[in-house]
Amino acid sequence: MASIDTTSESARRPFEGRRVHLGDVVLQGVAGAAAAGATALVLLIAWKVVDGARPSISKFGISFVWHDVWNPVVGREAYGAASFLFGTAITSFVALLLAAPLAIGIALFLTELAPRVLRGPVTSLVETLAAIPSVVVGLWGILVLGPALRSHVEPWLHSALGWIPLFGPPSSAGASIFTAIVVLTIMILPIVSSISRELFLGVPAELKEGALALGTTRWEMVRGVVFPYARGGIAAALILGLGRAMGEAIAVTQVIGGGTTISWNLFNQGDTLASKIAAEYQGATSNLDVASLIYLGLILLVLSLGANIAAQWIVRGVARRHGVTRGGRA
Amino acid sequence: MSAQELTARSDGLRRRRAVNRSMELLAWVAALIAVAILGVVVFDVGRRGWSELNWNLLTKQPIPFSFTNAPQGLANAFAGTLVIVGLATAMALPVGILVAIYLNEFAPPRIRNGVGLALDVLAGVPAIVVGIFVYSLLVVGGGGQSGIKAAFALAILMLPFVARTTIEVLALVPNALREASLGLGVPQWRTTVSIVLPRAVGGILTGTVLAVARVAGETAPLLFTSSLVGPQVGWNPAHALQTVPLAIFELSESPDPKDHARAWAAAFVLLLFILLASLTARWLATRSARKIAGR
């Protein structure tokens, strides 16, 4: 909303006490109702998700969050989110760990290094990557990437780094947590890199030129000027990427294989909050089963809203410090 | 300055230059990896999809649960996606534009910030949670799944996007235009409808095309709202309709390689549509930017 300047404020109300037109009242009323509706929608979503999860909330309470069991057999029903929370945490954090340096590298390349002829095409290519639907990435993940990782990358990582519990023996199926991590990395890469690129472009040229004039190398200039200047924004971009990774359901469902145990072995199958919901969309057997799935959705909603609001808060703080508003470009 | 000191200094410089060069190399490698990933995904989808592409995909219905060799297609999915995405656009576009008009033309700053935050939060709700929401609000105890409910779910995903882009475009319309119109005694609503909006229409169109491209490939909100479907081609949004992304999702989990072939072909068509839409949007954006500025 950077460019909403203050002069429009006076344009809006040019004369005090001018005649009130019916059309003004109608347009303002209808448009205001739409804005109120959009705001109410957020609250309605939260309320309806809580409402749908209520049978499960009243049966299991908050301990649902740390119980590691998912048994839909009627009569012995027991549900808990722990294994899915674990799956969400491990997939999204490792994906972020892989995507962050790559994304920042791309952004640096595009802002500081790339020859002019490459700058435009590579920027649009990276943005094209963001436009590929998750189901198509998932299709590629399950039929091409998964088998390739299982037969080449996973055995190699296991033999080289098998002493780390993360790199245990590969499972026989093509699906694994590791495949999901790679798919998520691909999906959050364009988001983090395009936000970082905008941040780096926003670093004042006189600061960069000043550093270079003092005799720094280009990397020293980046480390000493660009990174400190963009630090808050990069943190926000990473948090947004994390939120995106946590919320991705379809592509993860396609490649992660499913499972209800907590396993540190990345080459085992697993499930995340979102992928569990997506995988069970037609298989829920009882009301309690459905309510427990919605409870998973509620946890996911809380996590992703937390990430989103944290990122907004950081962005607004940064904008205030820099004396510019950069907010509106979500 | 002694010779020793000189070598020490140039050693330091050499080291700094080496660090610089390796960091530059890493940035090049990162960009190469990103381009390679995109290349591989698009190339794979293109290669596998192109070879399976034929008119049957668009004209024939699928034949479920049978390993026949009769030609099959996904006509039902393409029809359903057209209906559902069309309806979603019809719902999200007017509301999104109205929200933007209110925020940019009427709202006091405090409300503008508050509703802006709500839009950002709405944009951050995961698609699958939007699906659960519509399921919980409309599907349970409300007559089951239907195309119109799926369209509502997609419209929720489109709304913050359409509103945000429209706000940005409205903010670009020069204030001199508003002031000139108001100065001539034109009421504010006429100014907004006849002066401001026509200027911004190109930008709004760009945002809409991008939003359509984005939700056309959404799968998660459709799982709970429009997934229990038969193979018939249907155009009635009162019933659940098959969609292209959901068909790809289901076919990708099938053990039959012929199903995979159709999934690749459908993915190819979907990807082609989305890439074309993005290109169109970029073209529209450059045109409308010129028009807004009044050149």
Coordinates of C-alpha atoms in Angstrom, one line a residue:
Chain A
M1 CA 0.0 0.0 0.0
A2 CA 3.1 2.1 -0.4
S3 CA 1.7 4.4 -2.9
I4 CA -1.5 5.5 -1.2
D5 CA -0.2 9.0 -0.4
T6 CA -1.7 11.4 2.0
T7 CA -2.9 13.9 -0.7
S8 CA -5.7 11.5 -1.6
E9 CA -6.9 12.0 1.9
S10 CA -7.9 15.6 1.1
A11 CA -9.1 14.5 -2.3
R12 CA -11.5 12.2 -0.7
R13 CA -13.2 14.9 1.3
P14 CA -12.7 18.1 -0.6
F15 CA -15.4 20.3 0.9
E16 CA -16.8 19.9 4.4
G17 CA -20.5 19.9 4.4
R18 CA -21.0 19.4 0.6
R19 CA -24.2 17.9 -0.5
V20 CA -24.4 14.2 0.3
H21 CA -25.4 12.2 -2.8
L22 CA -27.4 9.0 -2.5
G23 CA -25.0 7.3 -4.9
D24 CA -22.1 8.1 -2.5
V25 CA -24.0 6.5 0.4
V26 CA -24.9 3.5 -1.7
L27 CA -21.4 2.9 -3.1
Q28 CA -19.7 3.4 0.3
G29 CA -22.3 1.2 1.9
V30 CA -21.9 -1.7 -0.6
A31 CA -18.1 -1.5 -0.7
G32 CA -17.9 -1.1 3.1
A33 CA -20.1 -4.2 3.4
A34 CA -17.8 -6.1 1.1
A35 CA -14.8 -5.1 3.2
A36 CA -16.6 -6.0 6.4
G37 CA -17.5 -9.3 4.9
A38 CA -13.9 -10.1 4.0
T39 CA -12.9 -9.4 7.5
A40 CA -15.7 -11.4 9.0
L41 CA -14.8 -14.3 6.7
V42 CA -11.5 -14.7 8.6
L43 CA -13.4 -15.0 11.9
L44 CA -16.0 -17.3 10.3
I45 CA -13.3 -19.6 9.1
A46 CA -11.7 -19.9 12.5
W47 CA -15.1 -20.4 14.2
K48 CA -16.3 -23.1 11.7
V49 CA -13.1 -25.0 11.9
V50 CA -13.3 -25.0 15.7
D51 CA -16.9 -26.0 15.4
G52 CA -16.2 -28.9 13.1
A53 CA -13.5 -30.2 15.4
R54 CA -15.6 -29.9 18.5
P55 CA -16.5 -33.6 19.0
S56 CA -12.8 -34.4 19.0
I57 CA -11.9 -31.5 21.1
S58 CA -14.3 -32.4 23.8
K59 CA -13.2 -36.1 23.8
F60 CA -9.5 -35.7 23.7
G61 CA -8.9 -32.1 24.8
I62 CA -5.6 -30.5 24.3
S63 CA -3.7 -33.8 24.9
F64 CA -4.7 -34.6 21.3
V65 CA -1.7 -32.4 20.3
W66 CA 0.9 -34.7 21.8
H67 CA -0.7 -38.1 21.6
D68 CA 1.0 -40.3 19.0
V69 CA -1.9 -42.6 17.9
W70 CA -4.4 -42.8 15.1
N71 CA -6.8 -45.6 15.4
P72 CA -10.1 -45.3 13.5
V73 CA -11.4 -48.8 14.4
V74 CA -14.8 -48.1 15.7
G75 CA -15.0 -49.1 19.4
R76 CA -11.3 -48.5 20.0
E77 CA -11.1 -45.1 18.4
A78 CA -8.1 -43.0 19.6
Y79 CA -6.7 -40.0 17.8
G80 CA -3.6 -37.8 18.3
A81 CA -1.7 -35.3 16.2
A82 CA 1.8 -35.9 17.4
S83 CA 3.1 -38.0 14.5
F84 CA 1.7 -35.5 12.0
L85 CA 3.0 -32.5 13.8
F86 CA 6.4 -34.2 13.8
G87 CA 6.0 -34.9 10.0
T88 CA 5.0 -31.3 9.4
A89 CA 7.9 -30.0 11.5
I90 CA 10.6 -32.1 9.9
T91 CA 9.5 -31.7 6.3
S92 CA 8.9 -27.9 6.4
F93 CA 12.1 -27.1 8.5
V94 CA 14.4 -29.2 6.4
A95 CA 12.8 -27.9 3.2
L96 CA 13.4 -24.4 4.5
L97 CA 17.0 -25.3 5.4
L98 CA 17.6 -26.4 1.8
A99 CA 15.6 -23.6 0.1
A100 CA 17.0 -20.7 2.1
P101 CA 20.6 -20.6 0.9
L102 CA 19.5 -21.4 -2.6
A103 CA 16.8 -18.7 -2.7
I104 CA 19.2 -16.1 -1.2
G105 CA 21.8 -17.1 -3.7
I106 CA 19.4 -16.7 -6.6
A107 CA 18.3 -13.3 -5.3
L108 CA 21.9 -12.2 -5.0
F109 CA 22.6 -13.5 -8.5
L110 CA 19.7 -11.6 -9.9
T111 CA 20.4 -8.3 -8.1
E112 CA 24.2 -8.1 -8.0
L113 CA 25.8 -10.5 -10.5
A114 CA 23.6 -11.4 -13.4
P115 CA 24.4 -9.8 -16.8
R116 CA 21.6 -7.7 -18.0
V117 CA 20.5 -10.2 -20.7
L118 CA 20.0 -12.9 -18.1
R119 CA 18.3 -10.8 -15.4
G120 CA 14.8 -10.6 -17.0
P121 CA 14.6 -14.2 -18.3
V122 CA 15.8 -15.8 -15.1
T123 CA 13.5 -13.7 -13.0
S124 CA 10.5 -14.7 -15.0
L125 CA 11.6 -18.4 -15.0
V126 CA 11.8 -18.4 -11.2
E127 CA 8.4 -16.8 -11.0
T128 CA 7.1 -19.4 -13.5
L129 CA 8.2 -22.0 -11.0
A130 CA 5.8 -20.5 -8.5
A131 CA 2.9 -20.8 -11.0
I132 CA 3.2 -24.6 -11.4
P133 CA 0.2 -26.1 -9.6
S134 CA 1.1 -28.3 -6.6
V135 CA -0.7 -31.3 -8.1
V136 CA 1.5 -31.2 -11.1
V137 CA 4.7 -30.9 -8.9
G138 CA 3.2 -33.9 -7.0
L139 CA 2.6 -35.9 -10.1
W140 CA 6.2 -35.3 -11.2
G141 CA 7.3 -36.1 -7.6
I142 CA 5.5 -39.4 -7.4
L143 CA 6.3 -40.7 -10.9
V144 CA 9.7 -39.2 -11.6
L145 CA 11.5 -37.7 -8.6
G146 CA 10.5 -40.4 -6.0
P147 CA 11.8 -43.4 -8.0
A148 CA 14.9 -41.5 -8.9
L149 CA 15.7 -40.5 -5.3
R150 CA 15.0 -44.0 -4.1
S151 CA 17.2 -45.8 -6.6
H152 CA 20.1 -43.3 -6.7
V153 CA 20.2 -40.6 -4.0
E154 CA 18.9 -42.4 -1.0
P155 CA 21.2 -45.4 -1.1
W156 CA 24.1 -43.2 -1.7
L157 CA 23.3 -40.9 1.2
H158 CA 22.7 -43.9 3.4
S159 CA 26.0 -45.5 2.6
A160 CA 27.9 -42.2 3.0
L161 CA 26.1 -40.7 6.0
G162 CA 24.2 -43.7 7.4
W163 CA 25.6 -43.1 10.9
I164 CA 23.3 -40.1 11.2
P165 CA 19.8 -41.5 12.2
L166 CA 18.2 -39.2 9.6
F167 CA 19.8 -41.2 6.8
G168 CA 18.6 -44.7 7.6
P169 CA 18.0 -47.6 5.2
P170 CA 15.8 -46.5 2.3
S171 CA 12.3 -47.9 2.2
S172 CA 11.2 -50.1 -0.7
A173 CA 8.4 -47.8 -1.8
G174 CA 9.1 -44.7 -4.0
A175 CA 7.5 -42.5 -1.4
S176 CA 9.4 -41.0 1.5
I177 CA 9.6 -38.1 3.8
F178 CA 12.8 -37.1 1.9
T179 CA 10.9 -36.9 -1.4
A180 CA 8.3 -34.7 0.3
I181 CA 11.2 -32.4 1.5
V182 CA 12.6 -32.1 -2.0
V183 CA 9.1 -31.3 -3.4
L184 CA 8.5 -28.7 -0.7
T185 CA 11.9 -27.2 -1.3
I186 CA 11.0 -26.7 -5.0
M187 CA 7.7 -25.2 -4.0
I188 CA 9.0 -22.6 -1.5
L189 CA 12.1 -21.7 -3.5
P190 CA 10.4 -19.1 -5.8
I191 CA 8.5 -17.4 -2.9
V192 CA 11.6 -16.9 -0.8
S193 CA 13.8 -15.9 -3.7
S194 CA 11.3 -13.4 -5.2
I195 CA 10.8 -11.6 -1.9
S196 CA 14.5 -11.6 -1.2
R197 CA 15.1 -10.2 -4.6
E198 CA 12.8 -7.3 -4.0
L199 CA 14.4 -6.7 -0.6
F200 CA 17.9 -6.6 -2.1
L201 CA 16.7 -4.2 -4.8
G202 CA 15.4 -1.9 -2.1
V203 CA 18.9 -1.5 -0.5
P204 CA 19.9 2.1 -1.2
A205 CA 22.5 2.3 -4.0
E206 CA 24.5 4.9 -2.1
L207 CA 25.1 2.5 0.8
K208 CA 26.4 -0.2 -1.6
E209 CA 28.5 2.3 -3.6
G210 CA 29.9 3.7 -0.3
A211 CA 31.0 0.2 0.8
L212 CA 32.6 -0.5 -2.6
A213 CA 34.3 2.9 -2.6
L214 CA 36.0 1.9 0.7
G215 CA 37.6 -1.0 -1.2
T216 CA 35.4 -3.9 -0.1
T217 CA 34.9 -6.8 -2.5
R218 CA 31.5 -7.4 -3.8
W219 CA 30.9 -10.2 -1.2
E220 CA 32.1 -8.0 1.7
M221 CA 29.7 -5.3 0.5
V222 CA 26.8 -7.9 0.4
R223 CA 27.7 -9.2 3.9
G224 CA 28.3 -5.8 5.4
V225 CA 25.5 -3.7 3.7
V226 CA 22.9 -5.8 1.9
F227 CA 22.3 -8.5 4.5
P228 CA 22.1 -6.2 7.5
Y229 CA 19.8 -3.9 5.6
A230 CA 17.5 -6.7 4.4
R231 CA 17.8 -8.9 7.5
G232 CA 14.2 -8.4 8.9
G233 CA 12.7 -8.8 5.5
I234 CA 14.6 -12.0 4.8
A235 CA 13.4 -13.4 8.2
A236 CA 9.8 -12.6 7.1
A237 CA 10.3 -14.2 3.7
L238 CA 11.6 -17.4 5.4
I239 CA 8.7 -17.5 7.8
L240 CA 6.3 -17.1 4.9
G241 CA 8.0 -19.9 3.1
L242 CA 7.8 -22.0 6.2
G243 CA 4.0 -21.3 6.4
R244 CA 3.6 -22.3 2.8
A245 CA 5.5 -25.5 3.4
M246 CA 3.4 -26.4 6.4
G247 CA 0.2 -25.8 4.6
E248 CA 1.0 -27.7 1.4
A249 CA -1.3 -30.7 1.3
I250 CA -1.7 -32.2 -2.2
A251 CA 1.9 -32.5 -3.4
V252 CA 3.0 -33.9 0.0
T253 CA 0.2 -36.4 0.1
Q254 CA 1.2 -37.7 -3.3
V255 CA 4.9 -38.3 -2.4
I256 CA 5.1 -38.9 1.3
G257 CA 3.4 -42.3 1.3
G258 CA 1.4 -42.1 4.6
G259 CA 2.1 -43.5 8.0
T260 CA 1.3 -42.9 11.6
T261 CA 4.6 -43.4 13.4
I262 CA 7.3 -41.0 14.4
S263 CA 10.5 -41.9 12.6
W264 CA 13.7 -39.9 12.4
N265 CA 14.6 -41.8 9.2
L266 CA 14.0 -39.4 6.3
F267 CA 13.7 -42.4 3.9
N268 CA 10.7 -43.8 5.7
Q269 CA 7.2 -43.0 4.8
G270 CA 5.3 -40.5 6.9
D271 CA 2.5 -37.9 7.0
T272 CA 2.1 -34.3 7.8
L273 CA -1.0 -32.5 9.2
A274 CA -2.0 -31.3 5.7
S275 CA -1.2 -34.5 3.9
K276 CA -3.2 -36.6 6.4
I277 CA -6.3 -34.5 5.9
A278 CA -5.9 -34.7 2.2
A279 CA -5.3 -38.4 2.2
E280 CA -8.4 -39.2 4.2
Y281 CA -10.8 -37.1 2.4
Q282 CA -13.0 -40.0 1.3
G283 CA -12.0 -42.5 3.9
A284 CA -13.2 -41.1 7.2
T285 CA -15.4 -43.7 8.9
S286 CA -17.1 -42.0 11.8
N287 CA -18.1 -38.6 13.1
L288 CA -15.2 -38.7 15.6
D289 CA -12.8 -39.5 12.7
V290 CA -14.0 -36.5 10.7
A291 CA -13.8 -34.3 13.8
S292 CA -10.3 -35.4 14.5
L293 CA -9.2 -34.7 10.9
I294 CA -10.7 -31.2 11.3
Y295 CA -8.8 -30.9 14.6
L296 CA -5.7 -31.5 12.6
G297 CA -6.8 -28.7 10.3
L298 CA -7.3 -26.5 13.3
I299 CA -3.8 -27.1 14.5
L300 CA -2.5 -26.3 11.0
L301 CA -4.6 -23.1 10.8
V302 CA -3.1 -21.9 14.1
L303 CA 0.4 -22.7 13.0
S304 CA 0.1 -21.1 9.6
L305 CA -1.7 -18.0 10.9
G306 CA 1.0 -17.7 13.6
A307 CA 3.7 -17.8 10.9
N308 CA 1.8 -15.4 8.7
I309 CA 1.2 -12.8 11.4
A310 CA 4.7 -13.1 12.6
A311 CA 5.9 -12.3 9.1
Q312 CA 3.6 -9.3 8.7
W313 CA 4.7 -8.0 12.1
I314 CA 8.3 -8.2 11.1
V315 CA 7.6 -6.5 7.8
R316 CA 5.8 -3.7 9.4
G317 CA 8.5 -3.2 12.0
V318 CA 11.2 -3.1 9.2
A319 CA 9.1 -0.7 7.2
R320 CA 8.8 1.6 10.1
R321 CA 12.5 1.5 10.8
H322 CA 13.4 2.3 7.3
G323 CA 10.9 5.0 7.1
V324 CA 9.2 3.5 4.1
T325 CA 6.1 1.4 3.7
R326 CA 6.6 -1.7 1.8
G327 CA 3.7 -3.6 3.2
G328 CA 1.3 -4.1 0.4
R329 CA 3.3 -6.4 -1.8
A330 CA 2.4 -9.7 -0.3
Chain B
M1 CA 57.0 -0.4 3.9
S2 CA 59.0 -3.6 3.9
A3 CA 58.7 -6.2 1.2
Q4 CA 57.3 -8.7 3.8
E5 CA 54.5 -6.3 4.7
L6 CA 53.6 -5.9 1.1
T7 CA 53.3 -9.7 0.5
A8 CA 51.2 -10.0 3.7
R9 CA 48.9 -7.3 2.4
S10 CA 48.6 -8.8 -1.0
D11 CA 48.0 -12.2 0.6
G12 CA 45.1 -10.7 2.5
L13 CA 43.7 -9.2 -0.6
R14 CA 44.2 -12.4 -2.5
R15 CA 42.3 -14.3 0.2
R16 CA 39.5 -11.7 0.2
R17 CA 39.2 -11.9 -3.6
A18 CA 39.1 -15.7 -3.4
V19 CA 36.3 -15.6 -0.9
N20 CA 34.5 -13.1 -3.1
R21 CA 35.0 -15.3 -6.2
S22 CA 33.7 -18.4 -4.4
M23 CA 30.6 -16.6 -3.1
E24 CA 29.9 -15.3 -6.6
L25 CA 30.3 -18.8 -7.9
L26 CA 27.8 -20.1 -5.3
A27 CA 25.3 -17.6 -6.3
W28 CA 25.7 -18.6 -10.0
V29 CA 25.3 -22.2 -9.0
A30 CA 22.1 -21.4 -7.0
A31 CA 20.6 -19.7 -10.0
L32 CA 21.6 -22.6 -12.2
I33 CA 20.0 -25.1 -9.9
A34 CA 16.7 -23.1 -9.9
V35 CA 16.6 -22.9 -13.6
A36 CA 17.5 -26.6 -13.9
I37 CA 14.7 -27.6 -11.6
L38 CA 12.2 -25.6 -13.5
G39 CA 13.6 -26.9 -16.8
V40 CA 13.4 -30.5 -15.7
V41 CA 9.8 -30.3 -14.3
V42 CA 8.5 -28.4 -17.3
F43 CA 10.4 -30.6 -19.7
D44 CA 9.2 -33.8 -18.1
V45 CA 5.6 -32.7 -18.0
G46 CA 5.9 -31.4 -21.6
R47 CA 7.6 -34.5 -23.0
R48 CA 5.3 -37.1 -21.2
G49 CA 2.2 -35.0 -21.7
W50 CA 2.7 -34.2 -25.3
S51 CA 3.1 -37.8 -26.4
E52 CA -0.2 -38.7 -24.7
L53 CA -2.1 -35.7 -25.9
N54 CA -5.0 -36.2 -28.3
W55 CA -8.6 -35.0 -28.8
N56 CA -10.0 -38.0 -26.8
L57 CA -8.6 -36.3 -23.6
L58 CA -11.0 -33.4 -24.2
T59 CA -13.9 -35.2 -25.8
K60 CA -14.2 -38.7 -24.2
Q61 CA -15.3 -39.6 -20.7
P62 CA -13.2 -41.8 -18.4
I63 CA -14.2 -45.4 -17.9
P64 CA -13.7 -46.2 -14.2
F65 CA -12.6 -49.5 -12.7
S66 CA -11.9 -51.2 -16.0
F67 CA -8.6 -52.0 -17.7
T68 CA -10.1 -51.6 -21.2
N69 CA -8.2 -50.3 -24.2
A70 CA -11.2 -48.2 -25.3
P71 CA -10.2 -44.6 -25.7
Q72 CA -10.7 -42.6 -22.5
G73 CA -10.6 -38.9 -21.8
L74 CA -11.2 -36.4 -19.0
A75 CA -14.0 -34.4 -20.7
N76 CA -15.9 -34.4 -17.4
A77 CA -12.9 -32.8 -15.6
F78 CA -12.4 -30.1 -18.2
A79 CA -16.1 -29.2 -18.1
G80 CA -16.1 -29.1 -14.3
T81 CA -13.0 -26.9 -14.1
L82 CA -14.5 -24.5 -16.5
V83 CA -17.8 -24.2 -14.5
I84 CA -16.2 -24.1 -11.1
V85 CA -13.4 -21.6 -11.9
G86 CA -15.8 -19.5 -13.9
L87 CA -18.2 -19.3 -10.9
A88 CA -15.4 -18.7 -8.5
T89 CA -14.2 -15.7 -10.6
A90 CA -17.8 -14.4 -10.8
M91 CA -18.0 -14.5 -7.0
A92 CA -14.5 -13.2 -6.1
L93 CA -14.1 -10.5 -8.7
P94 CA -17.0 -8.1 -7.8
V95 CA -16.4 -8.5 -4.0
G96 CA -12.6 -8.1 -4.4
I97 CA -13.1 -4.9 -6.5
L98 CA -15.6 -3.5 -4.0
V99 CA -13.2 -4.2 -1.1
A100 CA -10.5 -2.5 -2.9
I101 CA -12.7 0.5 -3.7
Y102 CA -13.7 0.9 -0.1
L103 CA -10.1 0.6 1.2
N104 CA -8.6 3.0 -1.4
E105 CA -11.4 5.5 -1.9
F106 CA -13.4 5.7 1.3
A107 CA -11.8 4.0 4.3
P108 CA -10.0 6.0 7.0
P109 CA -6.4 4.9 7.5
R110 CA -7.1 2.8 10.6
I111 CA -9.8 0.7 9.0
R112 CA -7.6 0.4 5.9
N113 CA -4.8 -1.1 7.9
G114 CA -7.2 -3.4 9.8
V115 CA -8.9 -4.8 6.7
G116 CA -5.6 -5.0 5.0
L117 CA -4.3 -7.2 7.8
A118 CA -7.4 -9.3 7.5
L119 CA -6.8 -9.8 3.7
D120 CA -3.2 -10.8 4.4
V121 CA -4.3 -13.3 7.0
L122 CA -6.9 -14.7 4.6
A123 CA -4.2 -15.1 2.0
G124 CA -2.2 -17.1 4.6
V125 CA -4.9 -19.6 5.3
P126 CA -3.8 -23.0 3.8
A127 CA -6.0 -24.1 0.9
I128 CA -6.8 -27.3 2.6
V129 CA -8.2 -25.5 5.6
V130 CA -10.4 -23.4 3.3
G131 CA -11.7 -26.8 2.0
I132 CA -12.4 -27.9 5.6
F133 CA -14.2 -24.6 6.3
V134 CA -16.5 -24.9 3.3
Y135 CA -17.1 -28.5 4.1
S136 CA -17.9 -27.7 7.7
L137 CA -20.1 -24.7 6.8
L138 CA -22.0 -25.9 3.7
V139 CA -21.4 -29.6 2.9
V140 CA -22.2 -31.2 6.3
G141 CA -25.9 -31.1 6.8
G142 CA -26.3 -28.8 3.8
G143 CA -27.1 -31.3 1.0
G144 CA -23.6 -32.6 0.3
Q145 CA -21.0 -31.6 -2.2
S146 CA -21.6 -29.4 -5.2
G147 CA -19.8 -27.4 -7.8
I148 CA -21.1 -24.1 -6.4
K149 CA -19.6 -24.9 -3.0
A150 CA -16.3 -25.8 -4.6
A151 CA -16.5 -22.4 -6.4
F152 CA -17.1 -20.7 -3.1
A153 CA -14.0 -22.3 -1.7
L154 CA -11.9 -21.2 -4.7
A155 CA -13.4 -17.7 -4.5
I156 CA -12.1 -17.4 -0.9
L157 CA -8.6 -18.1 -2.2
M158 CA -9.0 -15.6 -5.0
L159 CA -10.5 -12.8 -2.9
P160 CA -7.4 -11.5 -1.1
F161 CA -5.4 -11.7 -4.3
V162 CA -7.9 -9.8 -6.4
A163 CA -8.4 -7.2 -3.7
R164 CA -4.7 -6.7 -3.2
T165 CA -3.9 -6.2 -6.9
T166 CA -6.9 -3.9 -7.3
I167 CA -5.8 -1.8 -4.4
E168 CA -2.3 -1.4 -5.9
V169 CA -3.8 -0.4 -9.3
L170 CA -6.3 2.1 -7.8
A171 CA -3.5 3.7 -5.8
L172 CA -1.6 4.3 -9.1
V173 CA -4.5 6.3 -10.6
P174 CA -3.3 9.9 -10.4
N175 CA -5.1 12.0 -7.8
A176 CA -5.3 14.9 -10.1
L177 CA -8.0 13.0 -12.0
R178 CA -10.1 12.5 -8.9
E179 CA -9.6 16.2 -7.9
A180 CA -10.5 17.4 -11.3
S181 CA -13.7 15.4 -11.4
L182 CA -14.7 16.4 -7.9
G183 CA -13.8 20.0 -8.7
L184 CA -16.3 19.9 -11.6
G185 CA -18.9 19.0 -9.1
V186 CA -19.1 15.3 -10.0
P187 CA -20.2 13.2 -6.9
Q188 CA -17.6 10.8 -5.6
W189 CA -19.4 7.7 -6.6
R190 CA -19.6 8.9 -10.3
T191 CA -15.9 9.8 -10.0
T192 CA -15.0 6.4 -8.8
V193 CA -17.2 4.5 -11.3
S194 CA -16.6 6.6 -14.4
I195 CA -13.1 8.1 -13.9
V196 CA -11.1 5.9 -11.5
L197 CA -12.3 2.4 -12.4
P198 CA -11.9 2.8 -16.2
R199 CA -8.3 3.9 -15.7
A200 CA -7.6 0.9 -13.6
V201 CA -9.5 -1.7 -15.6
G202 CA -6.4 -3.1 -17.3
G203 CA -4.6 -3.7 -14.0
I204 CA -7.7 -5.3 -12.5
L205 CA -7.8 -7.6 -15.5
T206 CA -4.2 -8.6 -15.0
G207 CA -4.8 -9.4 -11.4
T208 CA -7.9 -11.5 -12.4
V209 CA -6.1 -13.5 -15.0
L210 CA -3.3 -14.3 -12.5
A211 CA -5.8 -15.2 -9.8
V212 CA -7.6 -17.5 -12.3
A213 CA -4.3 -19.1 -13.3
R214 CA -3.6 -19.7 -9.6
V215 CA -6.9 -21.3 -8.6
A216 CA -7.3 -23.4 -11.8
G217 CA -4.6 -25.7 -10.4
E218 CA -5.9 -25.8 -6.8
T219 CA -6.8 -29.2 -5.6
A220 CA -7.0 -29.2 -1.9
P221 CA -10.2 -27.1 -1.5
L222 CA -12.0 -29.4 -4.0
L223 CA -11.4 -32.6 -2.0
F224 CA -14.2 -32.0 0.4
T225 CA -16.5 -29.9 -1.7
S226 CA -16.6 -31.5 -5.2
S227 CA -14.9 -34.9 -5.3
L228 CA -17.7 -37.6 -5.1
V229 CA -18.3 -37.7 -8.9
G230 CA -19.2 -40.0 -11.7
P231 CA -17.6 -40.2 -15.2
Q232 CA -20.4 -38.3 -16.9
V233 CA -19.9 -34.8 -18.3
G234 CA -21.9 -32.4 -16.2
W235 CA -22.4 -28.7 -16.4
N236 CA -24.8 -28.2 -13.5
P237 CA -23.0 -26.6 -10.5
A238 CA -25.7 -27.9 -8.2
H239 CA -24.0 -31.3 -8.4
A240 CA -20.5 -32.3 -7.6
L241 CA -18.3 -31.9 -10.7
Q242 CA -15.0 -33.5 -11.5
T243 CA -12.1 -31.1 -12.0
V244 CA -8.7 -31.3 -13.8
P245 CA -6.5 -31.0 -10.8
L246 CA -8.5 -33.5 -8.8
A247 CA -8.4 -35.9 -11.8
I248 CA -4.6 -35.6 -12.0
F249 CA -4.4 -36.2 -8.2
E250 CA -6.5 -39.4 -8.4
L251 CA -4.9 -40.7 -11.6
S252 CA -1.4 -40.1 -10.2
E253 CA -2.2 -42.5 -7.3
S254 CA -3.5 -45.2 -9.6
P255 CA -1.4 -48.3 -10.3
D256 CA -2.4 -48.4 -14.0
P257 CA 0.2 -46.8 -16.3
K258 CA -2.5 -45.8 -18.7
D259 CA -4.0 -43.6 -16.0
H260 CA -0.5 -42.1 -15.5
A261 CA -0.5 -41.3 -19.2
R262 CA -3.8 -39.4 -18.9
A263 CA -2.5 -37.6 -15.8
W264 CA 0.5 -36.4 -17.7
A265 CA -1.6 -35.2 -20.6
A266 CA -4.0 -33.4 -18.3
A267 CA -1.1 -31.8 -16.4
F268 CA 0.4 -30.7 -19.7
V269 CA -2.9 -29.0 -20.7
L270 CA -3.2 -27.4 -17.2
L271 CA 0.4 -26.2 -17.2
L272 CA 0.0 -24.8 -20.7
F273 CA -3.1 -22.9 -19.7
I274 CA -1.4 -21.4 -16.6
L275 CA 1.7 -20.4 -18.5
L276 CA -0.3 -18.8 -21.3
A277 CA -2.4 -17.0 -18.6
S278 CA 0.8 -15.7 -16.9
L279 CA 2.2 -14.4 -20.2
T280 CA -1.1 -12.7 -21.0
A281 CA -1.1 -11.1 -17.6
R282 CA 2.4 -9.8 -18.1
W283 CA 1.4 -8.4 -21.5
L284 CA -1.7 -6.8 -20.1
A285 CA 0.3 -5.4 -17.2
T286 CA 2.8 -3.5 -19.4
R287 CA 0.0 -2.1 -21.5
S288 CA -2.1 -1.0 -18.6
A289 CA 0.9 0.5 -16.7
R290 CA 1.3 2.8 -19.7
K291 CA -2.4 3.6 -19.8
I292 CA -2.7 4.4 -16.1
A293 CA 0.1 6.9 -16.2
G294 CA -1.8 8.6 -19.0
R295 CA 0.8 8.1 -21.8

